[in-house]
Amino acid sequence: MPGDGNSLTKLRTAITVFFALDGFVFAGWVVRIPAIKEQTDASASTLGLALLGVSAGAVVTMILTGRLCRRYGNHRVTVACAVLLSLSVALPPLTHSALALGLVLLVFGAAYGGINVAFNSAAVDLVAAMRRPIMPSFHAAFSLGGMIGAGLGALVAGSLSPTRHLLLLTVVGLLVTAVAGPTLLRHEPPAPPERERPAQDAPRRPDGRTRGLVLVFGLIAGCTAYGEGALADWGALHLEEDLAASPGAAAIGYSCFALAMTVGRLTGTTLLERLGRTRTVVAGGATAAAGMLLGSLAPALWAALLGYAVTGLGLANLFPVAVERAGALAGPGGVATASTLGYGGMLLGPPAIGFMADWFSLPAALTSVAILAAVAAVIGFATRRAAAG
């Protein structure tokens, strides 16, 4: 039976593995961005436009993935996207121009966006079946994978070329998918509770209040994803260019961010049970705003690393809360909508920060992360009564 405890445990483990794999592969790519920037001889703004390929591919794919999940199932789509993600991460170091880089990043972004909608939808089903706010634990696995991926990237940055490093990620990704994929393919998603079935039976025609709340959670996800994407794409570059850090030390910056996010998400279930969603969002947004001001404006490397870590703690549970609530309200369609708005933040982030870096400076551009984190906190507080209903 898909709903028995043993099957739920197996599904939770398999879904957690795919979250971790996604973070691992993505972090392995982002820590090599400075080397690939040098390889393509791109300016900050041109690199920003090339990096737009990741977010553009993700956002364009997300709505389609929601439909594919409804037709073929969250589990099958998760496995298929994991294979594509693993294969496409090897492509960026094969390029030698910003245009070519942007084109291959469209493919990588499509796989990244697809797997995010698919395994988040699978996780929402499991959260409903287990009747506990365990969504942060899945995103903790993503952050843990990111921390490991960034840490290994820091270790090999001086000895392995980007081509060999990212090809190694392809091999790891395909092996992990071969091990964890069969569990998802053998088990059907658990049936949603009766009270949630109407939302999933008619995902295209939710009432106005439901649509409004899904958009609210999507905006919170967007502010959060903007910050995550900014630190992933520009965090290492800021440490290298503005604080004279070595490539290895710069890669540690994203690792600090990912480690703090992992810690925040591992404690997220307890935090949500004690504080509730609204207080968690408000406190997280305020903490991230303070942390990013330190991370972007501090004159010393250690202080910037501390700021990255505080930002990770603050942002940790905002995206999981937003996606889980949207999915509970409107099923896979809600996950797709919130994810699309969320990764819309990543869509705007890379080029916006690139242009602001050219117009002002990269540290000044990164303060926009603090501003949007504060906006997420304000939205969470302003909609506290509606979201609680």
Tab-separated table of C-alpha atoms in Angstrom:
chain	number	residue	atom	x	y	z
A	1	MET	CA	0.000	0.000	0.000
A	2	PRO	CA	1.413	3.422	-0.886
A	3	GLY	CA	0.266	4.927	2.342
A	4	ASP	CA	1.798	2.446	4.847
A	5	GLY	CA	4.613	3.539	7.133
A	6	ASN	CA	7.333	1.464	5.490
A	7	SER	CA	6.552	2.812	2.018
A	8	LEU	CA	6.373	6.363	3.328
A	9	THR	CA	9.800	5.964	4.922
A	10	LYS	CA	11.273	4.586	1.698
A	11	LEU	CA	9.736	7.417	-0.302
A	12	ARG	CA	10.997	10.013	2.157
A	13	THR	CA	14.526	8.606	1.870
A	14	ALA	CA	14.476	8.509	-1.926
A	15	ILE	CA	13.031	12.016	-2.284
A	16	THR	CA	15.609	13.297	0.209
A	17	VAL	CA	18.401	11.777	-1.905
A	18	PHE	CA	17.200	13.629	-5.004
A	19	PHE	CA	17.021	16.920	-3.117
A	20	ALA	CA	20.613	16.343	-1.970
A	21	LEU	CA	21.754	15.423	-5.482
A	22	ASP	CA	20.207	18.594	-6.893
A	23	GLY	CA	22.076	20.758	-4.371
A	24	PHE	CA	25.319	18.872	-4.929
A	25	VAL	CA	25.267	19.251	-8.707
A	26	PHE	CA	24.162	22.884	-8.618
A	27	ALA	CA	26.845	23.892	-6.101
A	28	GLY	CA	29.504	22.060	-8.081
A	29	TRP	CA	28.597	24.234	-11.050
A	30	VAL	CA	28.421	27.571	-9.230
A	31	VAL	CA	31.829	27.325	-7.580
A	32	ARG	CA	33.383	27.055	-11.045
A	33	ILE	CA	31.676	30.200	-12.371
A	34	PRO	CA	34.768	32.414	-11.821
A	35	ALA	CA	36.932	30.013	-13.853
A	36	ILE	CA	34.356	29.797	-16.643
A	37	LYS	CA	33.975	33.606	-16.614
A	38	GLU	CA	37.715	33.856	-17.296
A	39	GLN	CA	37.504	31.135	-19.937
A	40	THR	CA	34.721	32.972	-21.830
A	41	ASP	CA	36.307	36.426	-21.257
A	42	ALA	CA	32.906	37.833	-20.234
A	43	SER	CA	32.248	41.126	-18.444
A	44	ALA	CA	30.065	41.173	-15.330
A	45	SER	CA	26.961	42.213	-17.268
A	46	THR	CA	27.603	39.743	-20.106
A	47	LEU	CA	28.142	36.943	-17.613
A	48	GLY	CA	24.892	37.976	-15.937
A	49	LEU	CA	23.033	37.572	-19.217
A	50	ALA	CA	24.635	34.160	-19.785
A	51	LEU	CA	23.683	33.070	-16.266
A	52	LEU	CA	20.164	34.147	-17.128
A	53	GLY	CA	20.045	30.911	-19.135
A	54	VAL	CA	19.794	28.837	-15.950
A	55	SER	CA	16.844	30.757	-14.574
A	56	ALA	CA	15.171	31.257	-17.952
A	57	GLY	CA	15.359	27.536	-18.695
A	58	ALA	CA	14.024	26.765	-15.227
A	59	VAL	CA	11.099	29.170	-15.283
A	60	VAL	CA	9.987	28.261	-18.817
A	61	THR	CA	10.043	24.567	-17.901
A	62	MET	CA	8.241	24.803	-14.577
A	63	ILE	CA	4.662	25.247	-15.754
A	64	LEU	CA	5.161	22.464	-18.304
A	65	THR	CA	6.573	20.243	-15.555
A	66	GLY	CA	3.457	20.795	-13.461
A	67	ARG	CA	1.391	19.401	-16.334
A	68	LEU	CA	3.811	16.498	-16.850
A	69	CYS	CA	3.583	15.659	-13.143
A	70	ARG	CA	-0.199	15.486	-13.357
A	71	ARG	CA	-0.023	13.261	-16.431
A	72	TYR	CA	2.924	10.949	-15.711
A	73	GLY	CA	3.375	11.333	-11.953
A	74	ASN	CA	5.806	13.289	-9.795
A	75	HIS	CA	8.117	10.310	-9.327
A	76	ARG	CA	8.728	9.507	-12.999
A	77	VAL	CA	9.340	13.158	-13.858
A	78	THR	CA	11.795	13.477	-10.950
A	79	VAL	CA	13.910	10.568	-12.232
A	80	ALA	CA	13.871	11.784	-15.845
A	81	CYS	CA	14.924	15.301	-14.854
A	82	ALA	CA	17.687	13.937	-12.622
A	83	VAL	CA	19.226	12.175	-15.622
A	84	LEU	CA	19.046	15.334	-17.739
A	85	LEU	CA	20.491	17.461	-14.917
A	86	SER	CA	23.423	15.092	-14.474
A	87	LEU	CA	24.219	15.081	-18.196
A	88	SER	CA	23.839	18.830	-18.765
A	89	VAL	CA	26.138	19.960	-15.923
A	90	ALA	CA	29.122	18.763	-17.983
A	91	LEU	CA	28.362	21.217	-20.815
A	92	PRO	CA	29.331	24.715	-19.480
A	93	PRO	CA	33.124	24.182	-19.406
A	94	LEU	CA	33.020	23.078	-23.042
A	95	THR	CA	31.997	26.603	-24.117
A	96	HIS	CA	34.296	29.501	-25.030
A	97	SER	CA	31.865	32.398	-25.461
A	98	ALA	CA	29.146	33.990	-23.353
A	99	LEU	CA	26.544	33.156	-26.025
A	100	ALA	CA	27.441	29.466	-26.090
A	101	LEU	CA	27.497	29.407	-22.295
A	102	GLY	CA	24.024	30.929	-22.151
A	103	LEU	CA	22.655	28.344	-24.590
A	104	VAL	CA	23.942	25.310	-22.692
A	105	LEU	CA	22.753	26.860	-19.435
A	106	LEU	CA	19.236	26.899	-20.891
A	107	VAL	CA	19.383	23.091	-20.991
A	108	PHE	CA	20.870	22.889	-17.511
A	109	GLY	CA	18.237	25.306	-16.221
A	110	ALA	CA	15.410	23.339	-17.821
A	111	ALA	CA	16.530	20.188	-16.003
A	112	TYR	CA	17.028	22.121	-12.767
A	113	GLY	CA	13.583	23.722	-12.926
A	114	GLY	CA	11.897	20.470	-13.886
A	115	ILE	CA	13.342	18.429	-11.052
A	116	ASN	CA	12.511	21.166	-8.543
A	117	VAL	CA	8.807	21.162	-9.414
A	118	ALA	CA	8.697	17.361	-9.562
A	119	PHE	CA	10.359	16.532	-6.264
A	120	ASN	CA	8.711	19.434	-4.438
A	121	SER	CA	5.328	18.108	-5.605
A	122	ALA	CA	6.311	14.638	-4.419
A	123	ALA	CA	7.402	16.103	-1.088
A	124	VAL	CA	4.114	18.009	-0.661
A	125	ASP	CA	2.215	14.735	-1.140
A	126	LEU	CA	4.382	13.091	1.500
A	127	VAL	CA	4.029	15.992	3.955
A	128	ALA	CA	0.242	15.708	3.648
A	129	ALA	CA	0.348	11.940	4.168
A	130	MET	CA	2.645	12.162	7.224
A	131	ARG	CA	0.732	15.162	8.665
A	132	ARG	CA	3.886	16.871	9.987
A	133	PRO	CA	5.693	20.041	8.746
A	134	ILE	CA	8.695	18.082	7.449
A	135	MET	CA	9.174	20.118	4.275
A	136	PRO	CA	12.294	21.892	5.653
A	137	SER	CA	14.023	18.512	6.056
A	138	PHE	CA	13.917	17.937	2.294
A	139	HIS	CA	15.336	21.375	1.625
A	140	ALA	CA	17.954	20.690	4.311
A	141	ALA	CA	19.107	17.813	2.120
A	142	PHE	CA	19.380	20.219	-0.820
A	143	SER	CA	21.485	22.565	1.299
A	144	LEU	CA	23.625	19.710	2.622
A	145	GLY	CA	24.243	18.583	-0.930
A	146	GLY	CA	25.151	22.161	-1.801
A	147	MET	CA	27.544	22.386	1.112
A	148	ILE	CA	29.286	19.156	0.124
A	149	GLY	CA	29.372	20.151	-3.529
A	150	ALA	CA	30.830	23.556	-2.724
A	151	GLY	CA	33.300	22.093	-0.247
A	152	LEU	CA	34.586	19.555	-2.745
A	153	GLY	CA	34.710	22.294	-5.354
A	154	ALA	CA	36.917	24.353	-3.059
A	155	LEU	CA	39.234	21.381	-2.577
A	156	VAL	CA	39.644	20.602	-6.269
A	157	ALA	CA	39.537	24.184	-7.640
A	158	GLY	CA	43.320	24.400	-7.789
A	159	SER	CA	43.993	20.926	-9.147
A	160	LEU	CA	41.107	19.871	-11.410
A	161	SER	CA	39.994	21.751	-14.497
A	162	PRO	CA	36.318	22.758	-14.656
A	163	THR	CA	35.843	20.216	-17.472
A	164	ARG	CA	37.060	17.269	-15.404
A	165	HIS	CA	35.338	18.457	-12.237
A	166	LEU	CA	31.891	18.835	-13.822
A	167	LEU	CA	32.240	15.597	-15.776
A	168	LEU	CA	32.833	13.905	-12.433
A	169	LEU	CA	29.554	15.423	-11.230
A	170	THR	CA	27.822	13.842	-14.229
A	171	VAL	CA	29.111	10.410	-13.243
A	172	VAL	CA	28.062	10.867	-9.610
A	173	GLY	CA	24.630	12.124	-10.612
A	174	LEU	CA	23.917	9.191	-12.920
A	175	LEU	CA	25.067	6.671	-10.296
A	176	VAL	CA	22.901	8.220	-7.575
A	177	THR	CA	19.888	8.287	-9.912
A	178	ALA	CA	20.445	4.623	-10.768
A	179	VAL	CA	20.423	3.747	-7.053
A	180	ALA	CA	17.564	5.938	-5.784
A	181	GLY	CA	15.401	6.137	-8.907
A	182	PRO	CA	13.911	2.621	-8.772
A	183	THR	CA	12.351	3.340	-5.357
A	184	LEU	CA	10.406	6.271	-6.776
A	185	LEU	CA	9.426	4.324	-9.882
A	186	ARG	CA	8.128	1.365	-7.854
A	187	HIS	CA	6.008	3.411	-5.422
A	188	GLU	CA	2.978	5.508	-6.287
A	189	PRO	CA	2.621	8.859	-4.467
A	190	PRO	CA	0.555	8.568	-1.279
A	191	ALA	CA	-3.093	9.561	-1.694
A	192	PRO	CA	-3.803	13.080	-0.419
A	193	PRO	CA	-6.127	13.529	2.579
A	194	GLU	CA	-9.778	13.977	1.679
A	195	ARG	CA	-9.761	17.665	2.550
A	196	GLU	CA	-7.017	18.340	-0.004
A	197	ARG	CA	-8.461	16.397	-2.921
A	198	PRO	CA	-10.733	19.113	-4.286
A	199	ALA	CA	-7.784	21.460	-4.702
A	200	GLN	CA	-5.882	18.804	-6.616
A	201	ASP	CA	-8.879	17.688	-8.672
A	202	ALA	CA	-9.409	21.221	-9.996
A	203	PRO	CA	-5.980	22.885	-9.972
A	204	ARG	CA	-6.779	25.230	-12.841
A	205	ARG	CA	-9.823	26.879	-11.247
A	206	PRO	CA	-9.033	27.678	-7.597
A	207	ASP	CA	-11.122	30.400	-5.994
A	208	GLY	CA	-9.859	33.972	-5.842
A	209	ARG	CA	-8.652	33.752	-2.262
A	210	THR	CA	-6.663	30.595	-2.988
A	211	ARG	CA	-5.094	32.130	-6.092
A	212	GLY	CA	-4.165	35.208	-4.096
A	213	LEU	CA	-2.528	33.201	-1.335
A	214	VAL	CA	-0.582	31.089	-3.838
A	215	LEU	CA	0.720	34.317	-5.389
A	216	VAL	CA	1.663	35.643	-1.945
A	217	PHE	CA	3.660	32.516	-1.175
A	218	GLY	CA	5.178	32.737	-4.642
A	219	LEU	CA	6.359	36.294	-3.941
A	220	ILE	CA	7.990	35.149	-0.708
A	221	ALA	CA	9.664	32.316	-2.614
A	222	GLY	CA	10.813	34.817	-5.248
A	223	CYS	CA	12.485	37.095	-2.711
A	224	THR	CA	14.195	34.062	-1.194
A	225	ALA	CA	15.330	32.523	-4.488
A	226	TYR	CA	16.757	35.896	-5.544
A	227	GLY	CA	19.045	35.765	-2.516
A	228	GLU	CA	20.006	32.131	-2.992
A	229	GLY	CA	20.756	32.692	-6.661
A	230	ALA	CA	22.729	35.856	-5.982
A	231	LEU	CA	25.029	34.139	-3.509
A	232	ALA	CA	25.392	31.121	-5.771
A	233	ASP	CA	26.216	33.129	-8.902
A	234	TRP	CA	28.020	36.163	-7.460
A	235	GLY	CA	29.088	35.270	-3.911
A	236	ALA	CA	32.398	33.657	-4.854
A	237	LEU	CA	33.160	36.384	-7.397
A	238	HIS	CA	32.616	39.101	-4.765
A	239	LEU	CA	35.087	37.430	-2.409
A	240	GLU	CA	37.686	37.010	-5.163
A	241	GLU	CA	37.442	40.422	-6.828
A	242	ASP	CA	36.534	42.713	-3.925
A	243	LEU	CA	38.243	41.008	-0.973
A	244	ALA	CA	41.207	39.414	-2.823
A	245	ALA	CA	40.317	35.892	-1.703
A	246	SER	CA	41.911	32.879	-3.390
A	247	PRO	CA	39.663	30.663	-5.560
A	248	GLY	CA	39.548	28.075	-2.787
A	249	ALA	CA	38.627	30.624	-0.115
A	250	ALA	CA	36.002	32.137	-2.391
A	251	ALA	CA	34.389	28.730	-2.893
A	252	ILE	CA	34.239	28.337	0.892
A	253	GLY	CA	31.921	31.361	0.950
A	254	TYR	CA	29.087	29.482	-0.710
A	255	SER	CA	29.884	26.475	1.481
A	256	CYS	CA	29.376	28.633	4.600
A	257	PHE	CA	26.065	29.829	3.222
A	258	ALA	CA	24.957	26.283	2.390
A	259	LEU	CA	26.072	24.929	5.788
A	260	ALA	CA	24.100	27.598	7.646
A	261	MET	CA	21.085	26.939	5.462
A	262	THR	CA	21.384	23.219	6.192
A	263	VAL	CA	21.448	23.848	9.944
A	264	GLY	CA	18.463	26.190	9.673
A	265	ARG	CA	16.450	23.665	7.684
A	266	LEU	CA	17.363	20.700	9.879
A	267	THR	CA	15.805	22.618	12.765
A	268	GLY	CA	13.001	23.961	10.576
A	269	THR	CA	10.346	21.411	11.559
A	270	THR	CA	10.857	22.192	15.253
A	271	LEU	CA	10.890	25.917	14.514
A	272	LEU	CA	7.632	25.730	12.569
A	273	GLU	CA	5.945	23.653	15.273
A	274	ARG	CA	6.935	26.197	17.943
A	275	LEU	CA	6.711	29.547	16.159
A	276	GLY	CA	4.277	28.890	13.321
A	277	ARG	CA	4.731	29.874	9.705
A	278	THR	CA	4.283	33.637	10.027
A	279	ARG	CA	6.829	34.163	12.791
A	280	THR	CA	9.274	31.872	11.018
A	281	VAL	CA	8.998	33.893	7.794
A	282	VAL	CA	9.232	37.290	9.517
A	283	ALA	CA	12.210	36.344	11.697
A	284	GLY	CA	13.951	34.629	8.789
A	285	GLY	CA	13.568	37.583	6.439
A	286	ALA	CA	14.851	40.053	9.021
A	287	THR	CA	17.838	37.854	9.872
A	288	ALA	CA	18.744	37.381	6.201
A	289	ALA	CA	18.550	41.137	5.583
A	290	ALA	CA	21.001	41.859	8.387
A	291	GLY	CA	23.317	39.046	7.314
A	292	MET	CA	23.497	40.122	3.688
A	293	LEU	CA	24.275	43.726	4.597
A	294	LEU	CA	27.279	42.364	6.476
A	295	GLY	CA	28.193	39.884	3.740
A	296	SER	CA	28.130	42.464	0.957
A	297	LEU	CA	29.652	45.487	2.701
A	298	ALA	CA	32.166	44.005	5.167
A	299	PRO	CA	35.794	44.960	4.365
A	300	ALA	CA	37.288	41.722	5.728
A	301	LEU	CA	36.935	38.185	4.391
A	302	TRP	CA	36.020	36.642	7.758
A	303	ALA	CA	33.217	39.160	8.270
A	304	ALA	CA	31.843	38.545	4.771
A	305	LEU	CA	31.860	34.800	5.419
A	306	LEU	CA	29.990	35.391	8.679
A	307	GLY	CA	27.464	37.502	6.796
A	308	TYR	CA	26.965	34.722	4.243
A	309	ALA	CA	26.327	32.265	7.078
A	310	VAL	CA	23.789	34.545	8.814
A	311	THR	CA	22.042	35.061	5.488
A	312	GLY	CA	21.808	31.295	5.037
A	313	LEU	CA	20.225	30.894	8.477
A	314	GLY	CA	17.690	33.600	7.718
A	315	LEU	CA	16.669	32.358	4.272
A	316	ALA	CA	16.655	28.691	5.302
A	317	ASN	CA	12.948	28.071	5.805
A	318	LEU	CA	11.302	30.767	3.689
A	319	PHE	CA	11.255	28.838	0.419
A	320	PRO	CA	10.161	25.486	1.967
A	321	VAL	CA	7.290	27.185	3.802
A	322	ALA	CA	6.177	29.056	0.682
A	323	VAL	CA	6.214	25.999	-1.600
A	324	GLU	CA	4.588	23.688	0.949
A	325	ARG	CA	1.715	26.096	1.593
A	326	ALA	CA	1.156	26.695	-2.123
A	327	GLY	CA	1.125	22.935	-2.747
A	328	ALA	CA	-1.259	22.297	0.140
A	329	LEU	CA	-3.617	24.931	-1.260
A	330	ALA	CA	-3.540	24.008	-4.952
A	331	GLY	CA	-1.662	20.726	-5.462
A	332	PRO	CA	1.014	20.374	-8.184
A	333	GLY	CA	-0.369	23.477	-9.878
A	334	GLY	CA	0.273	25.469	-6.711
A	335	VAL	CA	3.809	24.104	-6.468
A	336	ALA	CA	4.430	25.015	-10.112
A	337	THR	CA	3.035	28.537	-9.653
A	338	ALA	CA	4.994	29.255	-6.471
A	339	SER	CA	8.134	27.687	-7.935
A	340	THR	CA	7.790	29.714	-11.122
A	341	LEU	CA	7.438	32.934	-9.151
A	342	GLY	CA	10.244	31.774	-6.874
A	343	TYR	CA	12.660	31.085	-9.665
A	344	GLY	CA	11.467	34.289	-11.281
A	345	GLY	CA	13.578	35.801	-8.519
A	346	MET	CA	16.531	33.841	-9.858
A	347	LEU	CA	15.555	34.926	-13.371
A	348	LEU	CA	15.799	38.592	-12.385
A	349	GLY	CA	18.731	38.176	-10.039
A	350	PRO	CA	21.750	37.309	-12.239
A	351	PRO	CA	21.291	40.031	-14.878
A	352	ALA	CA	20.080	42.615	-12.344
A	353	ILE	CA	23.114	42.133	-10.126
A	354	GLY	CA	25.407	42.054	-13.161
A	355	PHE	CA	24.130	45.384	-14.448
A	356	MET	CA	24.134	46.955	-10.981
A	357	ALA	CA	27.706	45.744	-10.526
A	358	ASP	CA	28.735	47.513	-13.735
A	359	TRP	CA	26.801	50.685	-12.843
A	360	PHE	CA	27.831	50.858	-9.175
A	361	SER	CA	29.823	47.973	-7.685
A	362	LEU	CA	29.278	44.314	-6.899
A	363	PRO	CA	29.038	44.919	-3.123
A	364	ALA	CA	26.356	47.575	-3.708
A	365	ALA	CA	24.499	45.236	-6.063
A	366	LEU	CA	24.470	42.458	-3.459
A	367	THR	CA	22.690	44.700	-0.952
A	368	SER	CA	19.569	44.141	-3.080
A	369	VAL	CA	19.441	40.684	-1.494
A	370	ALA	CA	19.004	42.314	1.915
A	371	ILE	CA	16.245	44.570	0.589
A	372	LEU	CA	14.224	41.671	-0.840
A	373	ALA	CA	14.690	39.567	2.299
A	374	ALA	CA	13.169	42.444	4.258
A	375	VAL	CA	10.327	42.604	1.717
A	376	ALA	CA	9.623	38.880	2.307
A	377	ALA	CA	9.401	39.527	6.041
A	378	VAL	CA	6.978	42.418	5.497
A	379	ILE	CA	4.781	40.344	3.150
A	380	GLY	CA	4.716	37.492	5.643
A	381	PHE	CA	3.635	39.819	8.446
A	382	ALA	CA	1.087	41.731	6.364
A	383	THR	CA	-0.684	38.553	5.239
A	384	ARG	CA	-0.502	36.711	8.567
A	385	ARG	CA	-4.289	36.522	9.098
A	386	ALA	CA	-5.125	35.396	5.572
A	387	ALA	CA	-2.319	32.808	5.536
A	388	ALA	CA	-3.485	31.358	8.829
A	389	GLY	CA	-6.978	30.748	7.523
